[in-house]
Coordinates of C-alpha atoms in Angstrom, one line a residue:
M1 CA 0.0 0.0 0.0
D2 CA 1.3 3.4 -0.9
D3 CA 2.2 6.0 1.8
P4 CA -0.5 8.7 1.7
T5 CA 2.0 11.2 3.0
S6 CA 4.3 10.7 0.0
S7 CA 1.4 11.0 -2.5
T8 CA 0.3 14.2 -0.9
E9 CA 3.8 15.7 -1.3
V10 CA 3.8 14.7 -4.9
V11 CA 0.5 16.5 -5.5
F12 CA 1.7 19.6 -3.6
H13 CA 4.9 19.8 -5.6
A14 CA 3.0 19.3 -8.8
R15 CA 0.6 22.2 -8.0
A16 CA 3.5 24.5 -6.9
E17 CA 5.3 23.8 -10.2
A18 CA 2.2 24.4 -12.2
E19 CA 1.6 27.7 -10.4
R20 CA 5.2 28.7 -10.9
H21 CA 4.9 28.1 -14.7
T22 CA 1.7 30.2 -14.7
V23 CA 3.3 33.1 -12.9
H24 CA 6.3 33.0 -15.2
A25 CA 4.1 32.9 -18.3
Y26 CA 2.1 35.9 -17.0
F27 CA 5.1 38.1 -16.3
D28 CA 6.8 37.1 -19.5
Q29 CA 3.8 38.2 -21.6
L30 CA 3.5 41.4 -19.5
G31 CA 7.2 42.2 -20.2
R32 CA 6.8 41.7 -23.9
E33 CA 3.8 44.0 -24.1
M34 CA 5.5 46.7 -21.9
T35 CA 8.7 46.7 -24.0
D36 CA 6.7 47.0 -27.1
V37 CA 5.1 50.2 -25.8
L38 CA 8.5 51.6 -24.7
N39 CA 10.1 51.0 -28.0
E40 CA 7.1 52.3 -30.0
D41 CA 7.2 55.5 -28.1
L42 CA 11.0 55.7 -28.4
V43 CA 11.4 56.2 -24.7
E44 CA 15.1 57.1 -24.2
G45 CA 15.6 56.3 -27.9
G46 CA 14.2 52.8 -27.7
G47 CA 16.2 49.6 -27.3
W48 CA 14.2 48.2 -24.3
S49 CA 14.2 44.5 -23.4
H50 CA 12.9 42.4 -20.5
R51 CA 13.6 39.3 -18.4
V52 CA 11.5 37.5 -15.9
S53 CA 12.9 37.6 -12.4
G54 CA 13.2 34.7 -10.0
R55 CA 10.9 36.1 -7.4
Y56 CA 8.5 33.6 -5.9
A57 CA 5.4 35.7 -6.5
G58 CA 6.7 36.8 -9.9
G59 CA 8.3 39.8 -11.4
L60 CA 10.2 41.2 -14.4
V61 CA 13.0 43.7 -15.1
L62 CA 12.8 46.2 -17.9
H63 CA 16.3 46.9 -19.2
H64 CA 17.7 49.6 -21.5
R65 CA 21.1 48.4 -22.6
A66 CA 22.4 51.7 -24.2
R67 CA 22.0 53.7 -21.0
D68 CA 22.2 50.8 -18.5
L69 CA 18.8 51.6 -17.1
G70 CA 16.7 49.1 -15.2
I71 CA 13.1 49.1 -13.9
D72 CA 12.1 46.3 -11.5
V73 CA 8.4 45.3 -11.6
W74 CA 7.3 42.7 -9.1
R75 CA 4.3 41.5 -7.2
D76 CA 4.3 42.3 -3.5
K77 CA 2.1 41.1 -0.7
S78 CA 0.6 38.3 -2.7
Y79 CA -0.6 36.7 0.5
L80 CA -3.3 39.5 0.8
K81 CA -6.7 38.8 -0.5
G82 CA -8.5 41.0 -3.0
P83 CA -7.0 43.9 -4.9
A84 CA -4.5 44.6 -2.2
G85 CA -2.8 41.3 -3.0
R86 CA -2.7 42.0 -6.8
R87 CA -0.6 45.1 -6.9
L88 CA 2.8 45.5 -8.6
T89 CA 5.6 47.4 -7.1
V90 CA 7.8 49.5 -9.4
E91 CA 11.4 50.3 -8.3
G92 CA 14.5 51.6 -10.1
C93 CA 17.7 49.5 -10.5
Y94 CA 20.7 51.2 -9.0
S95 CA 24.3 50.2 -8.5
S96 CA 25.1 48.6 -5.2
E97 CA 28.0 51.1 -4.8
Y98 CA 25.6 54.0 -5.1
C99 CA 24.5 55.5 -1.8
G100 CA 22.7 58.7 -3.0
W101 CA 19.2 59.7 -3.5
R102 CA 16.8 57.2 -5.2
A103 CA 13.5 57.6 -6.9
S104 CA 10.5 56.7 -4.8
S105 CA 8.8 53.4 -5.7
I106 CA 5.2 53.3 -6.9
T107 CA 2.5 50.6 -7.1
V108 CA 0.1 49.7 -10.0
S109 CA -2.7 47.2 -10.3
M110 CA -1.7 44.0 -12.1
D111 CA -5.4 43.7 -13.3
R112 CA -4.9 46.7 -15.7
P113 CA -3.8 46.2 -19.3
A114 CA 0.0 46.2 -20.0
R115 CA -0.3 49.4 -22.0
A116 CA -2.0 51.3 -19.1
I117 CA 0.6 49.9 -16.6
T118 CA 3.4 51.2 -18.9
R119 CA 1.9 54.6 -19.3
D120 CA 1.5 54.9 -15.5
I121 CA 5.1 54.0 -15.0
L122 CA 6.2 56.6 -17.6
R123 CA 4.2 59.3 -16.0
R124 CA 4.7 58.6 -12.3
F125 CA 8.0 56.9 -11.9
L126 CA 10.4 57.4 -14.9
P127 CA 11.1 61.2 -14.5
G128 CA 12.3 60.7 -10.9
Y129 CA 14.3 57.7 -11.9
L130 CA 16.1 59.4 -14.8
A131 CA 17.0 62.3 -12.5
T132 CA 18.9 60.1 -10.1
V133 CA 20.2 57.1 -12.1
D134 CA 23.1 59.0 -13.8
A135 CA 24.9 59.3 -10.4
S136 CA 24.4 55.6 -9.9
I137 CA 25.9 54.8 -13.3
Q138 CA 29.0 57.0 -12.5
A139 CA 29.4 55.2 -9.1
A140 CA 29.3 51.9 -10.9
R141 CA 31.9 52.9 -13.4
K142 CA 34.2 54.3 -10.6
A143 CA 33.8 51.0 -8.6
E144 CA 34.8 49.0 -11.7
E145 CA 37.9 51.2 -12.2
D146 CA 38.8 50.6 -8.5
R147 CA 38.4 46.8 -8.9
R148 CA 40.7 46.8 -11.8
A149 CA 43.3 48.8 -9.9
R150 CA 43.1 46.3 -7.0
R151 CA 43.5 43.4 -9.3
R152 CA 46.7 44.8 -10.7
F153 CA 48.0 45.5 -7.2
N154 CA 47.1 42.0 -6.0
R155 CA 48.8 40.4 -9.0
R156 CA 52.0 42.2 -8.1
L157 CA 51.7 41.1 -4.4
A158 CA 51.2 37.5 -5.5
D159 CA 54.4 37.6 -7.6
M160 CA 56.3 39.1 -4.8
I161 CA 55.1 37.2 -1.7
P162 CA 55.1 33.4 -1.8
G163 CA 52.3 31.8 0.3
L164 CA 50.1 34.8 0.1
R165 CA 46.4 34.0 0.7
A166 CA 43.0 35.7 0.9
S167 CA 40.8 36.1 3.9
G168 CA 39.8 32.8 5.4
G169 CA 42.7 31.0 3.8
Y170 CA 41.0 30.9 0.4
D171 CA 42.8 30.7 -2.9
L172 CA 43.7 34.1 -4.4
A173 CA 41.8 33.3 -7.6
R174 CA 38.5 33.4 -5.8
E175 CA 39.0 37.1 -4.9
P176 CA 41.2 38.8 -7.5
D177 CA 40.0 42.2 -6.4
R178 CA 40.2 41.6 -2.6
T179 CA 41.2 44.4 -0.3
R180 CA 43.2 42.2 2.3
S181 CA 45.8 39.5 1.9
Y182 CA 47.7 37.5 4.5
W183 CA 51.0 35.7 4.8
S184 CA 52.5 33.6 7.6
L185 CA 55.9 32.5 8.9
P186 CA 57.4 29.2 7.6
V187 CA 56.5 27.6 10.9
Y188 CA 52.8 27.9 10.0
D189 CA 53.1 27.8 6.2
K190 CA 55.7 25.7 4.5
T191 CA 55.3 27.6 1.2
S192 CA 56.2 30.9 3.0
T193 CA 59.7 32.5 2.9
A194 CA 58.8 35.5 5.1
V195 CA 60.8 36.3 8.2
V196 CA 57.8 38.0 9.8
G197 CA 54.0 37.4 9.5
G198 CA 51.5 40.1 8.6
H199 CA 48.8 41.3 6.3
I200 CA 48.3 44.1 3.8
T201 CA 45.0 46.1 3.4
L202 CA 44.4 47.9 0.1
A203 CA 42.5 51.1 -0.2
S204 CA 39.3 50.8 -2.2
N205 CA 40.9 52.6 -5.2
G206 CA 44.0 50.4 -5.1
E207 CA 46.4 53.4 -4.8
T208 CA 47.6 53.0 -1.2
A209 CA 47.8 50.2 1.3
G210 CA 48.2 49.6 5.0
I211 CA 50.7 47.0 6.2
A212 CA 50.7 45.2 9.6
L213 CA 53.7 43.1 10.6
D214 CA 53.9 40.6 13.5
E215 CA 57.0 39.5 15.5
V216 CA 59.4 41.9 13.8
P217 CA 63.1 41.6 15.0
Q218 CA 64.7 44.7 16.4
E219 CA 67.2 45.3 13.7
L220 CA 64.6 44.7 10.9
A221 CA 62.2 47.1 12.6
L222 CA 64.9 49.8 12.7
R223 CA 65.7 49.2 9.0
I224 CA 62.0 49.5 8.1
L225 CA 61.6 52.7 10.1
A226 CA 64.7 54.1 8.3
L227 CA 62.9 53.5 5.0
V228 CA 59.8 55.2 6.3
H229 CA 61.7 58.2 7.8
P230 CA 64.6 58.8 5.3
Q231 CA 67.3 61.3 6.2
Q232 CA 68.9 63.4 3.6
V233 CA 72.6 62.6 3.0
L234 CA 74.8 65.3 1.3
E235 CA 76.8 63.8 -1.5
G236 CA 79.5 65.5 -3.6
T237 CA 83.3 66.0 -4.1
I238 CA 85.5 68.1 -1.8
A239 CA 87.3 70.8 -3.9
L240 CA 90.1 73.1 -2.7
R241 CA 90.0 76.8 -3.4
P242 CA 92.3 79.7 -2.5
I243 CA 91.4 81.7 0.5
P244 CA 91.8 85.5 0.0
P245 CA 93.9 87.4 2.6
A246 CA 92.0 88.9 5.5
R247 CA 91.1 92.5 5.2
R248 CA 92.3 95.0 7.8
A249 CA 89.6 95.7 10.3
L250 CA 88.4 99.3 10.6
S251 CA 89.2 101.0 13.9
A252 CA 86.3 101.5 16.2
S253 CA 86.6 105.3 16.1
R254 CA 87.9 107.8 13.5
V255 CA 89.0 111.5 13.8
I256 CA 87.8 113.8 11.0
R257 CA 89.7 117.1 10.8
G258 CA 87.7 120.2 10.3
E259 CA 86.7 123.7 11.5
V260 CA 84.3 124.5 14.3
V261 CA 82.1 127.3 13.3
G262 CA 80.4 129.4 15.9
E263 CA 77.4 131.7 15.7
Q264 CA 77.2 135.4 14.9
R265 CA 74.5 137.6 16.4
S266 CA 72.9 140.2 14.1
P267 CA 71.9 143.6 15.4
T268 CA 68.4 142.3 15.8
G269 CA 69.6 139.6 18.1
T270 CA 68.8 136.7 15.8
A271 CA 71.4 133.9 15.3
D272 CA 73.1 133.9 12.0
R273 CA 73.9 130.2 11.5
W274 CA 75.8 128.9 8.5
S275 CA 75.2 125.3 7.8
L276 CA 78.0 123.1 6.8
T277 CA 76.5 122.6 3.4
N278 CA 76.4 126.3 2.7
R279 CA 80.0 126.8 3.8
L280 CA 81.2 124.0 1.6
A281 CA 79.3 125.6 -1.3
V282 CA 81.0 128.9 -0.7
D283 CA 84.4 127.2 -0.4
S284 CA 83.8 125.5 -3.7
R285 CA 83.1 128.8 -5.5
L286 CA 86.1 130.4 -4.1
R287 CA 88.3 127.6 -5.3
K288 CA 87.0 128.0 -8.8
R289 CA 87.9 131.7 -8.7
G290 CA 91.5 130.9 -7.6
T291 CA 90.8 132.1 -4.0
P292 CA 92.3 130.0 -1.1
G293 CA 90.0 127.1 -0.7
S294 CA 88.5 127.6 2.8
V295 CA 86.0 129.8 4.4
G296 CA 88.6 130.9 6.9
S297 CA 91.0 132.0 4.1
A298 CA 88.2 133.9 2.5
R299 CA 87.5 135.8 5.7
H300 CA 91.3 136.4 6.2
G301 CA 91.6 137.9 2.7
A302 CA 88.6 140.1 3.3
A303 CA 90.1 141.3 6.5
M304 CA 93.5 142.1 4.9
S305 CA 91.7 144.2 2.2
D306 CA 90.0 146.3 4.9
E307 CA 93.3 147.0 6.6
R308 CA 94.9 148.2 3.4
Q309 CA 92.0 150.6 2.8
H310 CA 92.6 152.2 6.2
E311 CA 96.4 152.7 5.7
P312 CA 97.6 156.3 5.2

C-alpha cells in the first residue's frame, strides 16, 4: 500500500510547479507588451528588453542596454486577499555602490492592461528615476575602475610574496579584487619564505595600502623605520679653493679734521647760522675763482683788504 504522505507531497509539488509556470508565463507576456510600448514611443531612444525575475510571487525587469537603465516590476504582498494582493511594485535598479538619492517606488494594479501599466510608469516613476540614475551609473563605473586597480595591485603582491592567501585562507583566484591579503611564517606555512608574518590592506581605489607586521626583530624594525623616515645625505666632491687674505679691520673710532664754526648775532639779536652745506658751497666757488679754498681763508683775505684801505 502506498504511503498517503508521499502521495500528498507529490501532489503539492506538482501544484506548486504548475503555479510557478503560470506566474512565469504571465510576467513574460507582460514584459513583452510593456517593452513594445516603450520601443514604439521611443522612450530614451528605444532599445528596451525584459527578463523574468526569479521572485516567488513573480516579477520582471525592464532593461535599457544603451544607458544601462533598469526598472524592476514585481508582485508584492501576494498573501493578501482581493485587490491589495494583486498590486505590482515598481522600483529603479541602482548600482550597489551608489548611496545617493533614489526615486520613490510606486505601485500599480496588475489587473490593468499592460499598455496602461506602462503609461502609468512613464508618468509617475520614470522622471524621478532618470533624474537620479546617472549618479548611480557613475558610481558603478568608478567602482569597476577601483576593482581593476586592486586586481593589478594583488597580482604584483602574489608575484612578490610566496604563500600569500586571501581572507579565510581561500585561494587568491577566488577574490582577485580583494582588499586584504595575509602571509604567515614558515613555521605555520611551508610555502612561505617570510621572516615575519602580517597582512596588507588595500585602499578601495588600489592606490595606497596599510601594512601590519607581527614579531618583527629589532634590527629589521629599525631598518623598516629608516625607510619610512629617510634622512637626507649630502653627496659630492671636496674641492680646494684659495682663500683671499683677510682685510684690515676698521678701527672703532675715526678722527675727522675740520673747523668748528660758531654763531654770529645780528643787530636784531637773531642767530646767523651757517650750515656746513652752505659753507662748503662757498668754499667751492672760491676755489673756482682761484681764491684760497677755505672759508677761513676767504675771511682772512677780506680782513687784509680792509686793513689796506685804512692805511695812510
